mmCIF file of C-alpha atoms in Angstrom:
data_model
loop_
_atom_site.group_PDB
_atom_site.id
_atom_site.type_symbol
_atom_site.label_atom_id
_atom_site.label_comp_id
_atom_site.label_asym_id
_atom_site.label_seq_id
_atom_site.Cartn_x
_atom_site.Cartn_y
_atom_site.Cartn_z
ATOM 1 C CA UNK A 1 14.792 -2.148 8.307
ATOM 2 C CA UNK A 2 13.386 -0.537 5.144
ATOM 3 C CA UNK A 3 13.641 3.231 5.470
ATOM 4 C CA UNK A 4 11.430 5.763 3.745
ATOM 5 C CA UNK A 5 10.448 5.952 0.083
ATOM 6 C CA UNK A 6 9.054 9.250 -1.194
ATOM 7 C CA UNK A 7 8.737 11.575 -4.153
ATOM 8 C CA UNK A 8 10.142 15.079 -4.341
ATOM 9 C CA UNK A 9 8.363 17.897 -2.461
ATOM 10 C CA UNK A 10 5.620 19.697 -4.408
ATOM 11 C CA UNK A 11 7.793 22.664 -5.275
ATOM 12 C CA UNK A 12 10.300 20.349 -6.982
ATOM 13 C CA UNK A 13 7.866 18.140 -8.923
ATOM 14 C CA UNK A 14 8.709 19.687 -12.280
ATOM 15 C CA UNK A 15 12.382 18.693 -11.824
ATOM 16 C CA UNK A 16 11.858 15.222 -10.413
ATOM 17 C CA UNK A 17 10.063 12.277 -11.959
ATOM 18 C CA UNK A 18 10.422 9.166 -9.860
ATOM 19 C CA UNK A 19 10.753 7.754 -6.368
ATOM 20 C CA UNK A 20 13.400 8.657 -3.814
ATOM 21 C CA UNK A 21 14.443 6.146 -1.158
ATOM 22 C CA UNK A 22 16.015 7.385 2.064
ATOM 23 C CA UNK A 23 17.628 4.655 4.127
ATOM 24 C CA UNK A 24 20.311 5.056 6.790
ATOM 25 C CA UNK A 25 20.831 8.673 5.748
ATOM 26 C CA UNK A 26 21.477 7.695 2.112
ATOM 27 C CA UNK A 27 19.221 9.049 -0.653
ATOM 28 C CA UNK A 28 18.728 6.948 -3.798
ATOM 29 C CA UNK A 29 16.430 7.858 -6.703
ATOM 30 C CA UNK A 30 14.472 5.344 -8.779
ATOM 31 C CA UNK A 31 12.340 5.879 -11.858
ATOM 32 C CA UNK A 32 9.305 4.026 -10.450
ATOM 33 C CA UNK A 33 7.879 2.122 -7.479
ATOM 34 C CA UNK A 34 8.785 -1.308 -8.845
ATOM 35 C CA UNK A 35 12.477 -0.394 -9.208
ATOM 36 C CA UNK A 36 12.533 1.157 -5.710
ATOM 37 C CA UNK A 37 10.960 -1.902 -4.073
ATOM 38 C CA UNK A 38 13.146 -4.376 -5.995
ATOM 39 C CA UNK A 39 16.408 -2.548 -5.308
ATOM 40 C CA UNK A 40 15.612 -1.900 -1.636
ATOM 41 C CA UNK A 41 14.430 -5.519 -1.295
ATOM 42 C CA UNK A 42 11.017 -4.563 0.095
ATOM 43 C CA UNK A 43 8.876 -7.630 -0.666
ATOM 44 C CA UNK A 44 5.264 -6.429 -0.668
ATOM 45 C CA UNK A 45 2.327 -6.098 -3.015
ATOM 46 C CA UNK A 46 2.270 -2.736 -4.746
ATOM 47 C CA UNK A 47 -0.275 -1.035 -7.040
ATOM 48 C CA UNK A 48 0.879 -1.725 -10.600
ATOM 49 C CA UNK A 49 -1.673 0.724 -11.947
ATOM 50 C CA UNK A 50 -3.972 3.203 -10.225
ATOM 51 C CA UNK A 51 -7.338 4.522 -11.472
ATOM 52 C CA UNK A 52 -8.517 8.128 -11.867
ATOM 53 C CA UNK A 53 -5.012 9.555 -12.457
ATOM 54 C CA UNK A 54 -4.088 8.792 -8.829
ATOM 55 C CA UNK A 55 -0.338 8.637 -8.214
ATOM 56 C CA UNK A 56 1.793 7.410 -5.333
ATOM 57 C CA UNK A 57 3.452 10.387 -3.629
ATOM 58 C CA UNK A 58 5.259 8.649 -0.813
ATOM 59 C CA UNK A 59 5.949 5.272 0.767
ATOM 60 C CA UNK A 60 6.990 5.335 4.412
ATOM 61 C CA UNK A 61 8.140 2.518 6.684
ATOM 62 C CA UNK A 62 7.368 2.819 10.401
ATOM 63 C CA UNK A 63 8.806 0.750 13.207
ATOM 64 C CA UNK A 64 7.134 1.064 16.608
ATOM 65 C CA UNK A 65 8.192 -1.462 19.269
ATOM 66 C CA UNK A 66 7.042 -4.777 17.825
ATOM 67 C CA UNK A 67 4.923 -3.400 14.948
ATOM 68 C CA UNK A 68 6.395 -2.806 11.513
ATOM 69 C CA UNK A 69 4.138 -0.907 9.128
ATOM 70 C CA UNK A 70 4.414 0.494 5.615
ATOM 71 C CA UNK A 71 2.144 3.284 4.424
ATOM 72 C CA UNK A 72 1.480 4.600 0.919
ATOM 73 C CA UNK A 73 0.478 8.261 0.416
ATOM 74 C CA UNK A 74 -1.317 9.210 -2.797
ATOM 75 C CA UNK A 75 -2.081 12.313 -4.850
ATOM 76 C CA UNK A 76 -5.704 11.846 -3.719
ATOM 77 C CA UNK A 77 -5.634 12.431 0.062
ATOM 78 C CA UNK A 78 -8.831 10.379 0.526
ATOM 79 C CA UNK A 79 -7.003 7.180 -0.449
ATOM 80 C CA UNK A 80 -5.163 5.431 2.375
ATOM 81 C CA UNK A 81 -3.158 2.179 2.113
ATOM 82 C CA UNK A 82 -1.138 0.510 4.870
ATOM 83 C CA UNK A 83 0.569 -2.826 5.364
ATOM 84 C CA UNK A 84 1.070 -4.170 8.884
ATOM 85 C CA UNK A 85 3.816 -6.780 8.823
ATOM 86 C CA UNK A 86 3.444 -10.085 10.685
ATOM 87 C CA UNK A 87 -0.087 -9.127 11.745
ATOM 88 C CA UNK A 88 -3.334 -10.921 10.902
ATOM 89 C CA UNK A 89 -6.947 -9.738 10.881
ATOM 90 C CA UNK A 90 -8.824 -10.740 14.026
ATOM 91 C CA UNK A 91 -11.805 -13.074 13.756
ATOM 92 C CA UNK A 92 -14.115 -10.384 15.176
ATOM 93 C CA UNK A 93 -12.915 -7.902 12.525
ATOM 94 C CA UNK A 94 -13.607 -10.497 9.828
ATOM 95 C CA UNK A 95 -17.126 -10.988 11.226
ATOM 96 C CA UNK A 96 -17.743 -7.215 11.241
ATOM 97 C CA UNK A 97 -17.181 -6.915 7.473
ATOM 98 C CA UNK A 98 -20.214 -5.984 5.397
ATOM 99 C CA UNK A 99 -19.162 -8.305 2.564
ATOM 100 C CA UNK A 100 -16.304 -10.448 1.307
ATOM 101 C CA UNK A 101 -14.734 -10.710 -2.116
ATOM 102 C CA UNK A 102 -12.196 -13.197 -3.443
ATOM 103 C CA UNK A 103 -9.461 -11.673 -5.621
ATOM 104 C CA UNK A 104 -6.773 -13.998 -6.994
ATOM 105 C CA UNK A 105 -7.542 -16.575 -4.247
ATOM 106 C CA UNK A 106 -7.201 -13.919 -1.508
ATOM 107 C CA UNK A 107 -10.273 -13.240 0.654
ATOM 108 C CA UNK A 108 -10.894 -9.495 1.009
ATOM 109 C CA UNK A 109 -13.047 -8.179 3.840
ATOM 110 C CA UNK A 110 -15.025 -5.095 2.856
ATOM 111 C CA UNK A 111 -16.398 -2.558 5.329
ATOM 112 C CA UNK A 112 -18.840 0.121 4.191
ATOM 113 C CA UNK A 113 -18.668 3.109 6.550
ATOM 114 C CA UNK A 114 -21.580 5.265 5.447
ATOM 115 C CA UNK A 115 -21.297 7.629 8.417
ATOM 116 C CA UNK A 116 -17.969 8.913 7.062
ATOM 117 C CA UNK A 117 -18.682 8.226 3.362
ATOM 118 C CA UNK A 118 -15.857 5.710 3.123
ATOM 119 C CA UNK A 119 -15.161 2.085 2.405
ATOM 120 C CA UNK A 120 -12.357 -0.098 3.695
ATOM 121 C CA UNK A 121 -10.882 -3.323 2.395
ATOM 122 C CA UNK A 122 -8.631 -5.584 4.469
ATOM 123 C CA UNK A 123 -6.897 -8.770 3.418
ATOM 124 C CA UNK A 124 -4.032 -10.990 4.505
ATOM 125 C CA UNK A 125 -1.142 -11.882 2.251
ATOM 126 C CA UNK A 126 2.030 -13.764 3.235
ATOM 127 C CA UNK A 127 1.357 -13.209 6.943
ATOM 128 C CA UNK A 128 0.812 -9.443 6.602
ATOM 129 C CA UNK A 129 -2.407 -7.403 6.749
ATOM 130 C CA UNK A 130 -3.164 -4.965 3.932
ATOM 131 C CA UNK A 131 -5.728 -2.223 4.558
ATOM 132 C CA UNK A 132 -7.082 0.311 2.069
ATOM 133 C CA UNK A 133 -9.599 3.127 2.690
ATOM 134 C CA UNK A 134 -11.283 5.303 0.097
ATOM 135 C CA UNK A 135 -14.550 7.101 -0.626
ATOM 136 C CA UNK A 136 -15.341 4.689 -3.477
ATOM 137 C CA UNK A 137 -15.514 0.921 -2.905
ATOM 138 C CA UNK A 138 -15.263 0.113 -6.630
ATOM 139 C CA UNK A 139 -11.986 2.054 -6.881
ATOM 140 C CA UNK A 140 -10.610 0.085 -3.909
ATOM 141 C CA UNK A 141 -11.516 -3.192 -5.582
ATOM 142 C CA UNK A 142 -9.898 -2.034 -8.832
ATOM 143 C CA UNK A 143 -6.676 -1.188 -6.931
ATOM 144 C CA UNK A 144 -6.650 -4.600 -5.240
ATOM 145 C CA UNK A 145 -7.087 -6.353 -8.583
ATOM 146 C CA UNK A 146 -4.012 -4.448 -9.854
ATOM 147 C CA UNK A 147 -1.672 -5.270 -6.971
ATOM 148 C CA UNK A 148 1.518 -7.008 -8.027
ATOM 149 C CA UNK A 149 4.177 -8.865 -6.093
ATOM 150 C CA UNK A 150 7.928 -8.312 -6.167
ATOM 151 C CA UNK A 151 9.634 -11.665 -5.770
ATOM 152 C CA UNK A 152 12.948 -11.027 -4.035
ATOM 153 C CA UNK A 153 15.294 -13.909 -3.422
ATOM 154 C CA UNK A 154 17.283 -13.623 -0.194
#
């Protein structure tokens, strides 16, 4: 459906500045995430800006039976961001959140996981579930506030 979006391997970083999309065996390079998502017609929220010099290293699309999922990989390995398509957060998961926050009319469910020094934020947008994990809750909230939508017309 979407394919895989990723940056060059570490040993090639000095020669490559952008995003590479691999779909159906074809490799296409783009100068940034927005161009890659627009041209590949992947209609999701993406981080317009990231704090603490964090960069997106890779975007991968997974298809397992009836679950489609997109995962971002970042230069900071403690940051994790996935999108599960056509999946909603269960009521029990909503109830288990430690707090909620409304960002741009979207209710975000926040989970503080002190035992592993991590926080998680989940929210629903256009019928999909977005989930972010990181060691710093404030950074997660900052990322969510900087998510932007690509409006593709089919």
